[in-house]
């Protein structure tokens, strides 16, 4: 309770509340909101709660609005808690997220990664794969692999494998684009492509192309030189096992 709050690299003393991200916060939430769980079970609602984040599932918007009002009243009057109205809403499950997941809009809904969680993932990957970091591809891949293994252990349980496959392809295309930028100069690029097994004619055509790095990252030459197997050899994990 006394460790303070980390903001912009500086620790400030905390005057109230629990440390953000600390294990005490969800523990206290479970103690305080146990009464809410019992109330929702008594009303026979279908719901899921993690710490102070709770979703309640009903059959219609009208029922949702009614339950929202009654539960908000229960929390404020009975438990003396303040509901964050900005983060609360009555909406269809596929438009909301819960712990980084949402649902697809199918006859049989599937668990999918929420768009915001995917954007955060891509933002982190961009940070780790910046060309200006001045580190080798091997070191960059090592750091990226550590992040992806942790990310996959959580989000790998989604039921939309096509998204994981698309993310896999995007990651490797970004790495190829970054490597192509690092190989400055036509002579070095040609030499590197030949060293990685690309034929002389294809290597020369690729080096002489007017297309930019992102376009060339999907070219036959770079796809062959920096293949999936090549990144496998560097220890980069596959998010989707079937990617080729």
C-alpha atoms as an extended CHARMM CRD file, in Angstrom:
* protein
*
       244  EXT
         1         1  UNK       CA              0.0000000000        0.0000000000        0.0000000000  PROA      1               0.0000000000
         2         2  UNK       CA              2.9760000000        2.3230000000        0.5140000000  PROA      2               0.0000000000
         3         3  UNK       CA              5.1300000000        1.5450000000       -2.5370000000  PROA      3               0.0000000000
         4         4  UNK       CA              3.8550000000        4.5610000000       -4.4910000000  PROA      4               0.0000000000
         5         5  UNK       CA              2.9460000000        4.9840000000       -8.1510000000  PROA      5               0.0000000000
         6         6  UNK       CA              5.3520000000        4.8830000000      -11.1240000000  PROA      6               0.0000000000
         7         7  UNK       CA              4.6350000000        7.6880000000      -13.6160000000  PROA      7               0.0000000000
         8         8  UNK       CA              6.9630000000        8.6700000000      -16.4850000000  PROA      8               0.0000000000
         9         9  UNK       CA              9.8350000000        6.8560000000      -14.8090000000  PROA      9               0.0000000000
        10        10  UNK       CA              9.3670000000        8.6510000000      -11.4790000000  PROA      10              0.0000000000
        11        11  UNK       CA              7.8950000000        7.1820000000       -8.2890000000  PROA      11              0.0000000000
        12        12  UNK       CA              5.3180000000        9.3610000000       -6.5290000000  PROA      12              0.0000000000
        13        13  UNK       CA              3.8660000000        8.6380000000       -3.0770000000  PROA      13              0.0000000000
        14        14  UNK       CA              0.3560000000        7.1810000000       -3.0940000000  PROA      14              0.0000000000
        15        15  UNK       CA             -2.1220000000        8.8750000000       -0.7850000000  PROA      15              0.0000000000
        16        16  UNK       CA             -4.9650000000        6.4280000000       -1.3740000000  PROA      16              0.0000000000
        17        17  UNK       CA             -5.8290000000        3.2350000000       -3.2200000000  PROA      17              0.0000000000
        18        18  UNK       CA             -3.7310000000        0.2140000000       -4.1370000000  PROA      18              0.0000000000
        19        19  UNK       CA             -0.7310000000        0.2410000000       -6.5170000000  PROA      19              0.0000000000
        20        20  UNK       CA             -1.7490000000       -0.0930000000      -10.1590000000  PROA      20              0.0000000000
        21        21  UNK       CA             -0.9430000000       -3.5830000000      -11.4310000000  PROA      21              0.0000000000
        22        22  UNK       CA             -0.2230000000       -4.8780000000       -7.9320000000  PROA      22              0.0000000000
        23        23  UNK       CA             -1.5730000000       -8.2570000000       -6.7580000000  PROA      23              0.0000000000
        24        24  UNK       CA             -3.4230000000       -6.6270000000       -3.8700000000  PROA      24              0.0000000000
        25        25  UNK       CA             -5.8550000000       -4.8090000000       -6.1750000000  PROA      25              0.0000000000
        26        26  UNK       CA             -7.6270000000       -7.8900000000       -7.6830000000  PROA      26              0.0000000000
        27        27  UNK       CA             -7.5810000000       -9.5950000000       -4.2790000000  PROA      27              0.0000000000
        28        28  UNK       CA             -9.4190000000       -6.7110000000       -2.6320000000  PROA      28              0.0000000000
        29        29  UNK       CA            -11.7750000000       -6.4960000000       -5.6260000000  PROA      29              0.0000000000
        30        30  UNK       CA            -12.7520000000      -10.1350000000       -5.1430000000  PROA      30              0.0000000000
        31        31  UNK       CA            -13.3990000000       -9.5750000000       -1.4440000000  PROA      31              0.0000000000
        32        32  UNK       CA            -15.4880000000       -6.4410000000       -1.9730000000  PROA      32              0.0000000000
        33        33  UNK       CA            -17.3640000000       -7.7040000000       -5.0460000000  PROA      33              0.0000000000
        34        34  UNK       CA            -18.1580000000      -11.1670000000       -3.7060000000  PROA      34              0.0000000000
        35        35  UNK       CA            -21.4820000000       -9.7270000000       -2.6300000000  PROA      35              0.0000000000
        36        36  UNK       CA            -22.1060000000       -8.6080000000       -6.2240000000  PROA      36              0.0000000000
        37        37  UNK       CA            -21.4330000000      -12.1600000000       -7.4510000000  PROA      37              0.0000000000
        38        38  UNK       CA            -23.9410000000      -13.5500000000       -4.9910000000  PROA      38              0.0000000000
        39        39  UNK       CA            -26.5270000000      -10.9640000000       -6.0230000000  PROA      39              0.0000000000
        40        40  UNK       CA            -26.0940000000      -11.7470000000       -9.7390000000  PROA      40              0.0000000000
        41        41  UNK       CA            -26.3360000000      -15.4880000000       -9.0360000000  PROA      41              0.0000000000
        42        42  UNK       CA            -29.4920000000      -14.8880000000       -6.9810000000  PROA      42              0.0000000000
        43        43  UNK       CA            -30.9830000000      -13.0620000000       -9.9900000000  PROA      43              0.0000000000
        44        44  UNK       CA            -29.8710000000      -15.9750000000      -12.2250000000  PROA      44              0.0000000000
        45        45  UNK       CA            -27.8680000000      -13.7060000000      -14.5600000000  PROA      45              0.0000000000
        46        46  UNK       CA            -25.1740000000      -15.0400000000      -16.8520000000  PROA      46              0.0000000000
        47        47  UNK       CA            -22.0540000000      -13.0530000000      -16.0570000000  PROA      47              0.0000000000
        48        48  UNK       CA            -18.2560000000      -13.1490000000      -15.9190000000  PROA      48              0.0000000000
        49        49  UNK       CA            -16.0800000000      -11.0270000000      -13.6520000000  PROA      49              0.0000000000
        50        50  UNK       CA            -12.3360000000      -10.5250000000      -13.2210000000  PROA      50              0.0000000000
        51        51  UNK       CA            -11.3580000000       -8.1530000000      -10.4000000000  PROA      51              0.0000000000
        52        52  UNK       CA            -13.4150000000       -4.9880000000      -11.0470000000  PROA      52              0.0000000000
        53        53  UNK       CA            -14.2050000000       -5.7990000000      -14.6940000000  PROA      53              0.0000000000
        54        54  UNK       CA            -17.5990000000       -7.4640000000      -15.1530000000  PROA      54              0.0000000000
        55        55  UNK       CA            -19.7930000000       -8.4170000000      -18.1210000000  PROA      55              0.0000000000
        56        56  UNK       CA            -23.4340000000       -9.4500000000      -17.7420000000  PROA      56              0.0000000000
        57        57  UNK       CA            -25.1630000000      -11.1850000000      -20.6740000000  PROA      57              0.0000000000
        58        58  UNK       CA            -28.8840000000      -10.7420000000      -21.3910000000  PROA      58              0.0000000000
        59        59  UNK       CA            -31.1580000000      -11.3270000000      -24.3780000000  PROA      59              0.0000000000
        60        60  UNK       CA            -32.0800000000       -7.7890000000      -25.4490000000  PROA      60              0.0000000000
        61        61  UNK       CA            -30.9710000000       -4.1740000000      -25.2430000000  PROA      61              0.0000000000
        62        62  UNK       CA            -34.0420000000       -3.3490000000      -23.1820000000  PROA      62              0.0000000000
        63        63  UNK       CA            -33.1250000000       -6.0290000000      -20.6470000000  PROA      63              0.0000000000
        64        64  UNK       CA            -29.5360000000       -4.8000000000      -20.6970000000  PROA      64              0.0000000000
        65        65  UNK       CA            -30.5610000000       -1.2510000000      -19.8500000000  PROA      65              0.0000000000
        66        66  UNK       CA            -32.7850000000       -2.4850000000      -17.0370000000  PROA      66              0.0000000000
        67        67  UNK       CA            -29.9980000000       -4.6610000000      -15.5750000000  PROA      67              0.0000000000
        68        68  UNK       CA            -27.4370000000       -1.8690000000      -15.9850000000  PROA      68              0.0000000000
        69        69  UNK       CA            -29.5970000000        0.5200000000      -13.9530000000  PROA      69              0.0000000000
        70        70  UNK       CA            -30.3930000000       -1.9910000000      -11.2230000000  PROA      70              0.0000000000
        71        71  UNK       CA            -26.8140000000       -3.2570000000      -10.8380000000  PROA      71              0.0000000000
        72        72  UNK       CA            -25.4310000000        0.2950000000      -10.8330000000  PROA      72              0.0000000000
        73        73  UNK       CA            -27.8900000000        1.1250000000       -8.0720000000  PROA      73              0.0000000000
        74        74  UNK       CA            -26.8340000000       -1.9700000000       -6.1200000000  PROA      74              0.0000000000
        75        75  UNK       CA            -23.1540000000       -1.0300000000       -6.3790000000  PROA      75              0.0000000000
        76        76  UNK       CA            -23.6170000000        2.6070000000       -5.3930000000  PROA      76              0.0000000000
        77        77  UNK       CA            -26.2230000000        2.2270000000       -2.6350000000  PROA      77              0.0000000000
        78        78  UNK       CA            -25.4330000000       -1.1960000000       -1.1840000000  PROA      78              0.0000000000
        79        79  UNK       CA            -21.6550000000       -1.4460000000       -1.6660000000  PROA      79              0.0000000000
        80        80  UNK       CA            -20.9250000000        2.3230000000       -1.6720000000  PROA      80              0.0000000000
        81        81  UNK       CA            -18.8560000000        2.0150000000       -4.8690000000  PROA      81              0.0000000000
        82        82  UNK       CA            -18.5660000000        4.3910000000       -7.8230000000  PROA      82              0.0000000000
        83        83  UNK       CA            -19.2550000000        2.9530000000      -11.2750000000  PROA      83              0.0000000000
        84        84  UNK       CA            -17.0780000000        4.2210000000      -14.1390000000  PROA      84              0.0000000000
        85        85  UNK       CA            -19.8000000000        5.2950000000      -16.5480000000  PROA      85              0.0000000000
        86        86  UNK       CA            -17.3110000000        6.0850000000      -19.3370000000  PROA      86              0.0000000000
        87        87  UNK       CA            -16.2660000000        2.4080000000      -19.4930000000  PROA      87              0.0000000000
        88        88  UNK       CA            -19.7600000000        0.9800000000      -18.9390000000  PROA      88              0.0000000000
        89        89  UNK       CA            -22.2840000000        0.3900000000      -21.7020000000  PROA      89              0.0000000000
        90        90  UNK       CA            -25.1650000000       -1.7110000000      -22.9620000000  PROA      90              0.0000000000
        91        91  UNK       CA            -24.0120000000       -3.2310000000      -26.2530000000  PROA      91              0.0000000000
        92        92  UNK       CA            -23.7220000000       -6.4270000000      -28.2570000000  PROA      92              0.0000000000
        93        93  UNK       CA            -20.8900000000       -8.7510000000      -27.1100000000  PROA      93              0.0000000000
        94        94  UNK       CA            -18.9700000000       -8.4450000000      -30.4090000000  PROA      94              0.0000000000
        95        95  UNK       CA            -18.6230000000       -4.6690000000      -29.9310000000  PROA      95              0.0000000000
        96        96  UNK       CA            -17.2180000000       -4.9390000000      -26.3950000000  PROA      96              0.0000000000
        97        97  UNK       CA            -13.9720000000       -6.3770000000      -25.0640000000  PROA      97              0.0000000000
        98        98  UNK       CA            -13.1490000000       -8.2900000000      -21.8970000000  PROA      98              0.0000000000
        99        99  UNK       CA             -9.5560000000       -8.9110000000      -20.8060000000  PROA      99              0.0000000000
       100       100  UNK       CA             -8.3400000000       -8.3260000000      -24.3650000000  PROA      100             0.0000000000
       101       101  UNK       CA            -10.9300000000      -10.5910000000      -26.0110000000  PROA      101             0.0000000000
       102       102  UNK       CA            -14.2510000000      -10.0930000000      -27.7680000000  PROA      102             0.0000000000
       103       103  UNK       CA            -16.5890000000      -12.2700000000      -29.8430000000  PROA      103             0.0000000000
       104       104  UNK       CA            -17.0520000000      -12.6880000000      -33.5810000000  PROA      104             0.0000000000
       105       105  UNK       CA            -20.4130000000      -11.8780000000      -35.1450000000  PROA      105             0.0000000000
       106       106  UNK       CA            -21.2920000000      -15.4020000000      -36.2690000000  PROA      106             0.0000000000
       107       107  UNK       CA            -24.2460000000      -17.7120000000      -35.7380000000  PROA      107             0.0000000000
       108       108  UNK       CA            -21.9150000000      -19.5750000000      -33.3770000000  PROA      108             0.0000000000
       109       109  UNK       CA            -19.7940000000      -16.7540000000      -31.8690000000  PROA      109             0.0000000000
       110       110  UNK       CA            -16.0640000000      -17.3830000000      -31.5560000000  PROA      110             0.0000000000
       111       111  UNK       CA            -13.6200000000      -15.9000000000      -29.1050000000  PROA      111             0.0000000000
       112       112  UNK       CA            -11.3630000000      -13.4350000000      -30.9040000000  PROA      112             0.0000000000
       113       113  UNK       CA             -8.6380000000      -10.9640000000      -29.9850000000  PROA      113             0.0000000000
       114       114  UNK       CA            -10.0400000000       -7.4620000000      -29.5540000000  PROA      114             0.0000000000
       115       115  UNK       CA             -8.8840000000       -4.8270000000      -32.0870000000  PROA      115             0.0000000000
       116       116  UNK       CA             -7.3220000000       -2.7050000000      -29.3140000000  PROA      116             0.0000000000
       117       117  UNK       CA             -5.2930000000       -5.6530000000      -28.0090000000  PROA      117             0.0000000000
       118       118  UNK       CA             -4.0550000000       -6.3390000000      -31.5460000000  PROA      118             0.0000000000
       119       119  UNK       CA             -3.0640000000       -2.6970000000      -32.0330000000  PROA      119             0.0000000000
       120       120  UNK       CA             -1.1100000000       -2.7520000000      -28.7620000000  PROA      120             0.0000000000
       121       121  UNK       CA              0.6760000000       -5.8880000000      -29.9190000000  PROA      121             0.0000000000
       122       122  UNK       CA              1.6660000000       -4.3240000000      -33.2640000000  PROA      122             0.0000000000
       123       123  UNK       CA              2.8090000000       -1.1440000000      -31.5150000000  PROA      123             0.0000000000
       124       124  UNK       CA              5.0990000000       -3.1760000000      -29.2710000000  PROA      124             0.0000000000
       125       125  UNK       CA              6.4670000000       -5.1460000000      -32.2400000000  PROA      125             0.0000000000
       126       126  UNK       CA              7.2210000000       -1.8850000000      -34.0710000000  PROA      126             0.0000000000
       127       127  UNK       CA              9.1650000000       -0.6660000000      -31.0360000000  PROA      127             0.0000000000
       128       128  UNK       CA             11.1790000000       -3.8870000000      -30.8490000000  PROA      128             0.0000000000
       129       129  UNK       CA             11.9440000000       -3.9560000000      -34.5790000000  PROA      129             0.0000000000
       130       130  UNK       CA             12.9720000000       -0.3520000000      -35.1690000000  PROA      130             0.0000000000
       131       131  UNK       CA             15.8810000000       -0.2260000000      -37.5900000000  PROA      131             0.0000000000
       132       132  UNK       CA             17.4100000000        2.6700000000      -35.6430000000  PROA      132             0.0000000000
       133       133  UNK       CA             17.9000000000        0.5600000000      -32.5190000000  PROA      133             0.0000000000
       134       134  UNK       CA             21.3550000000       -0.3290000000      -33.7810000000  PROA      134             0.0000000000
       135       135  UNK       CA             21.3180000000       -4.0110000000      -32.8000000000  PROA      135             0.0000000000
       136       136  UNK       CA             21.8240000000       -7.1700000000      -34.8430000000  PROA      136             0.0000000000
       137       137  UNK       CA             18.9630000000       -9.1350000000      -36.3550000000  PROA      137             0.0000000000
       138       138  UNK       CA             19.8120000000      -12.0240000000      -34.0230000000  PROA      138             0.0000000000
       139       139  UNK       CA             19.5190000000       -9.8470000000      -30.8910000000  PROA      139             0.0000000000
       140       140  UNK       CA             16.3640000000       -8.1710000000      -32.1740000000  PROA      140             0.0000000000
       141       141  UNK       CA             14.7800000000      -11.5510000000      -32.9050000000  PROA      141             0.0000000000
       142       142  UNK       CA             15.7220000000      -12.8010000000      -29.4390000000  PROA      142             0.0000000000
       143       143  UNK       CA             13.9390000000       -9.8760000000      -27.7510000000  PROA      143             0.0000000000
       144       144  UNK       CA             10.9700000000      -10.1620000000      -30.1010000000  PROA      144             0.0000000000
       145       145  UNK       CA             10.7090000000      -13.9180000000      -29.4460000000  PROA      145             0.0000000000
       146       146  UNK       CA             10.5450000000      -13.3580000000      -25.6780000000  PROA      146             0.0000000000
       147       147  UNK       CA              7.6460000000      -10.9310000000      -26.1350000000  PROA      147             0.0000000000
       148       148  UNK       CA              5.7860000000      -13.1450000000      -28.6370000000  PROA      148             0.0000000000
       149       149  UNK       CA              6.0280000000      -16.2410000000      -26.4380000000  PROA      149             0.0000000000
       150       150  UNK       CA              4.3740000000      -14.3760000000      -23.5700000000  PROA      150             0.0000000000
       151       151  UNK       CA              1.7610000000      -12.8490000000      -25.8790000000  PROA      151             0.0000000000
       152       152  UNK       CA              0.9670000000      -16.2140000000      -27.4530000000  PROA      152             0.0000000000
       153       153  UNK       CA              0.6030000000      -17.9520000000      -24.0820000000  PROA      153             0.0000000000
       154       154  UNK       CA             -2.3210000000      -15.5930000000      -23.3870000000  PROA      154             0.0000000000
       155       155  UNK       CA             -3.8880000000      -14.7280000000      -26.7450000000  PROA      155             0.0000000000
       156       156  UNK       CA             -3.0830000000      -18.0290000000      -28.4470000000  PROA      156             0.0000000000
       157       157  UNK       CA             -6.3680000000      -19.4090000000      -27.0990000000  PROA      157             0.0000000000
       158       158  UNK       CA             -8.4190000000      -17.2980000000      -29.4910000000  PROA      158             0.0000000000
       159       159  UNK       CA            -10.7440000000      -19.1870000000      -31.8440000000  PROA      159             0.0000000000
       160       160  UNK       CA             -9.8540000000      -17.1860000000      -34.9730000000  PROA      160             0.0000000000
       161       161  UNK       CA             -6.5640000000      -18.7000000000      -36.2280000000  PROA      161             0.0000000000
       162       162  UNK       CA             -6.6880000000      -16.6360000000      -39.4250000000  PROA      162             0.0000000000
       163       163  UNK       CA             -5.8780000000      -13.5620000000      -37.3410000000  PROA      163             0.0000000000
       164       164  UNK       CA             -2.8030000000      -15.2640000000      -35.8600000000  PROA      164             0.0000000000
       165       165  UNK       CA             -1.7110000000      -16.3270000000      -39.3530000000  PROA      165             0.0000000000
       166       166  UNK       CA             -2.0900000000      -12.7690000000      -40.6580000000  PROA      166             0.0000000000
       167       167  UNK       CA             -0.1020000000      -11.4230000000      -37.7050000000  PROA      167             0.0000000000
       168       168  UNK       CA              2.6250000000      -14.0120000000      -38.3220000000  PROA      168             0.0000000000
       169       169  UNK       CA              2.9030000000      -12.9040000000      -41.9540000000  PROA      169             0.0000000000
       170       170  UNK       CA              2.9420000000       -9.2220000000      -40.9500000000  PROA      170             0.0000000000
       171       171  UNK       CA              5.7650000000       -9.7700000000      -38.4280000000  PROA      171             0.0000000000
       172       172  UNK       CA              8.0020000000      -11.5550000000      -40.9360000000  PROA      172             0.0000000000
       173       173  UNK       CA              7.2620000000       -9.0260000000      -43.6530000000  PROA      173             0.0000000000
       174       174  UNK       CA              8.2370000000       -6.2410000000      -41.2520000000  PROA      174             0.0000000000
       175       175  UNK       CA             11.4870000000       -8.0210000000      -40.3880000000  PROA      175             0.0000000000
       176       176  UNK       CA             12.3210000000       -8.5200000000      -44.0790000000  PROA      176             0.0000000000
       177       177  UNK       CA             11.6390000000       -4.8390000000      -44.7220000000  PROA      177             0.0000000000
       178       178  UNK       CA             13.8790000000       -3.8580000000      -41.8120000000  PROA      178             0.0000000000
       179       179  UNK       CA             16.7130000000       -6.1180000000      -42.9870000000  PROA      179             0.0000000000
       180       180  UNK       CA             16.4670000000       -4.7420000000      -46.5440000000  PROA      180             0.0000000000
       181       181  UNK       CA             16.8940000000       -1.2160000000      -45.1550000000  PROA      181             0.0000000000
       182       182  UNK       CA             19.9300000000       -2.3530000000      -43.1560000000  PROA      182             0.0000000000
       183       183  UNK       CA             21.5360000000       -3.7610000000      -46.3050000000  PROA      183             0.0000000000
       184       184  UNK       CA             22.3660000000       -0.3130000000      -47.6320000000  PROA      184             0.0000000000
       185       185  UNK       CA             23.6810000000       -0.0730000000      -51.1690000000  PROA      185             0.0000000000
       186       186  UNK       CA             23.0630000000       -2.1930000000      -54.2600000000  PROA      186             0.0000000000
       187       187  UNK       CA             26.3490000000       -4.0720000000      -54.0150000000  PROA      187             0.0000000000
       188       188  UNK       CA             25.7530000000       -5.2070000000      -50.4410000000  PROA      188             0.0000000000
       189       189  UNK       CA             22.1250000000       -6.1580000000      -51.1240000000  PROA      189             0.0000000000
       190       190  UNK       CA             23.1290000000       -8.2510000000      -54.1290000000  PROA      190             0.0000000000
       191       191  UNK       CA             25.8900000000       -9.9460000000      -52.1420000000  PROA      191             0.0000000000
       192       192  UNK       CA             23.5710000000      -10.7500000000      -49.2200000000  PROA      192             0.0000000000
       193       193  UNK       CA             20.8620000000      -12.1820000000      -51.4700000000  PROA      193             0.0000000000
       194       194  UNK       CA             23.3730000000      -14.3870000000      -53.2480000000  PROA      194             0.0000000000
       195       195  UNK       CA             24.8290000000      -15.5090000000      -49.9010000000  PROA      195             0.0000000000
       196       196  UNK       CA             21.3230000000      -16.5640000000      -48.8040000000  PROA      196             0.0000000000
       197       197  UNK       CA             20.7790000000      -18.7040000000      -51.8860000000  PROA      197             0.0000000000
       198       198  UNK       CA             18.9850000000      -16.3620000000      -54.3150000000  PROA      198             0.0000000000
       199       199  UNK       CA             19.8960000000      -16.7890000000      -57.9920000000  PROA      199             0.0000000000
       200       200  UNK       CA             21.9940000000      -14.1030000000      -59.6530000000  PROA      200             0.0000000000
       201       201  UNK       CA             19.2970000000      -12.9830000000      -62.1130000000  PROA      201             0.0000000000
       202       202  UNK       CA             16.5450000000      -12.7200000000      -59.4560000000  PROA      202             0.0000000000
       203       203  UNK       CA             18.9320000000      -10.9710000000      -57.0380000000  PROA      203             0.0000000000
       204       204  UNK       CA             19.9050000000       -8.4110000000      -59.6850000000  PROA      204             0.0000000000
       205       205  UNK       CA             16.2580000000       -7.7710000000      -60.6260000000  PROA      205             0.0000000000
       206       206  UNK       CA             15.3140000000       -7.2610000000      -56.9730000000  PROA      206             0.0000000000
       207       207  UNK       CA             18.2290000000       -4.9260000000      -56.2560000000  PROA      207             0.0000000000
       208       208  UNK       CA             17.3820000000       -2.8540000000      -59.3330000000  PROA      208             0.0000000000
       209       209  UNK       CA             13.6790000000       -2.6060000000      -58.4760000000  PROA      209             0.0000000000
       210       210  UNK       CA             12.1450000000        0.8270000000      -57.8730000000  PROA      210             0.0000000000
       211       211  UNK       CA              9.7590000000       -0.5630000000      -55.2480000000  PROA      211             0.0000000000
       212       212  UNK       CA             10.1900000000        0.3700000000      -51.6020000000  PROA      212             0.0000000000
       213       213  UNK       CA             11.2670000000       -1.9420000000      -48.7350000000  PROA      213             0.0000000000
       214       214  UNK       CA              7.7190000000       -2.8470000000      -47.6520000000  PROA      214             0.0000000000
       215       215  UNK       CA              6.7290000000       -3.9110000000      -51.1870000000  PROA      215             0.0000000000
       216       216  UNK       CA              9.9560000000       -5.8250000000      -51.7080000000  PROA      216             0.0000000000
       217       217  UNK       CA              9.5410000000       -7.6060000000      -48.3600000000  PROA      217             0.0000000000
       218       218  UNK       CA              6.9650000000       -9.8040000000      -50.1070000000  PROA      218             0.0000000000
       219       219  UNK       CA              9.0570000000      -10.3400000000      -53.2420000000  PROA      219             0.0000000000
       220       220  UNK       CA             10.1710000000      -13.8510000000      -54.2880000000  PROA      220             0.0000000000
       221       221  UNK       CA             13.8090000000      -12.9950000000      -53.5550000000  PROA      221             0.0000000000
       222       222  UNK       CA             13.3330000000      -11.7990000000      -49.9770000000  PROA      222             0.0000000000
       223       223  UNK       CA             10.6920000000      -14.4340000000      -49.2290000000  PROA      223             0.0000000000
       224       224  UNK       CA             13.2340000000      -17.0540000000      -50.2740000000  PROA      224             0.0000000000
       225       225  UNK       CA             16.3040000000      -15.5090000000      -48.6370000000  PROA      225             0.0000000000
       226       226  UNK       CA             14.5490000000      -14.6390000000      -45.3710000000  PROA      226             0.0000000000
       227       227  UNK       CA             12.1090000000      -17.5380000000      -45.3200000000  PROA      227             0.0000000000
       228       228  UNK       CA              9.9860000000      -18.8980000000      -42.4910000000  PROA      228             0.0000000000
       229       229  UNK       CA             12.6290000000      -21.5730000000      -41.9500000000  PROA      229             0.0000000000
       230       230  UNK       CA             15.2960000000      -18.8610000000      -41.6910000000  PROA      230             0.0000000000
       231       231  UNK       CA             13.4030000000      -17.0890000000      -38.9160000000  PROA      231             0.0000000000
       232       232  UNK       CA             12.7520000000      -20.4630000000      -37.2740000000  PROA      232             0.0000000000
       233       233  UNK       CA             16.5200000000      -20.9580000000      -37.1260000000  PROA      233             0.0000000000
       234       234  UNK       CA             16.8200000000      -17.6250000000      -35.2750000000  PROA      234             0.0000000000
       235       235  UNK       CA             14.3390000000      -18.8460000000      -32.6630000000  PROA      235             0.0000000000
       236       236  UNK       CA             11.3720000000      -16.6990000000      -33.7080000000  PROA      236             0.0000000000
       237       237  UNK       CA              8.2070000000      -18.5270000000      -32.5740000000  PROA      237             0.0000000000
       238       238  UNK       CA              5.2450000000      -19.0350000000      -34.8610000000  PROA      238             0.0000000000
       239       239  UNK       CA              1.9670000000      -17.6870000000      -33.5290000000  PROA      239             0.0000000000
       240       240  UNK       CA              0.0810000000      -19.9430000000      -35.9380000000  PROA      240             0.0000000000
       241       241  UNK       CA              1.7000000000      -23.3890000000      -36.4040000000  PROA      241             0.0000000000
       242       242  UNK       CA              0.3190000000      -23.8100000000      -39.9160000000  PROA      242             0.0000000000
       243       243  UNK       CA              1.9710000000      -20.6920000000      -41.3270000000  PROA      243             0.0000000000
       244       244  UNK       CA              4.2040000000      -21.3600000000      -44.3320000000  PROA      244             0.0000000000
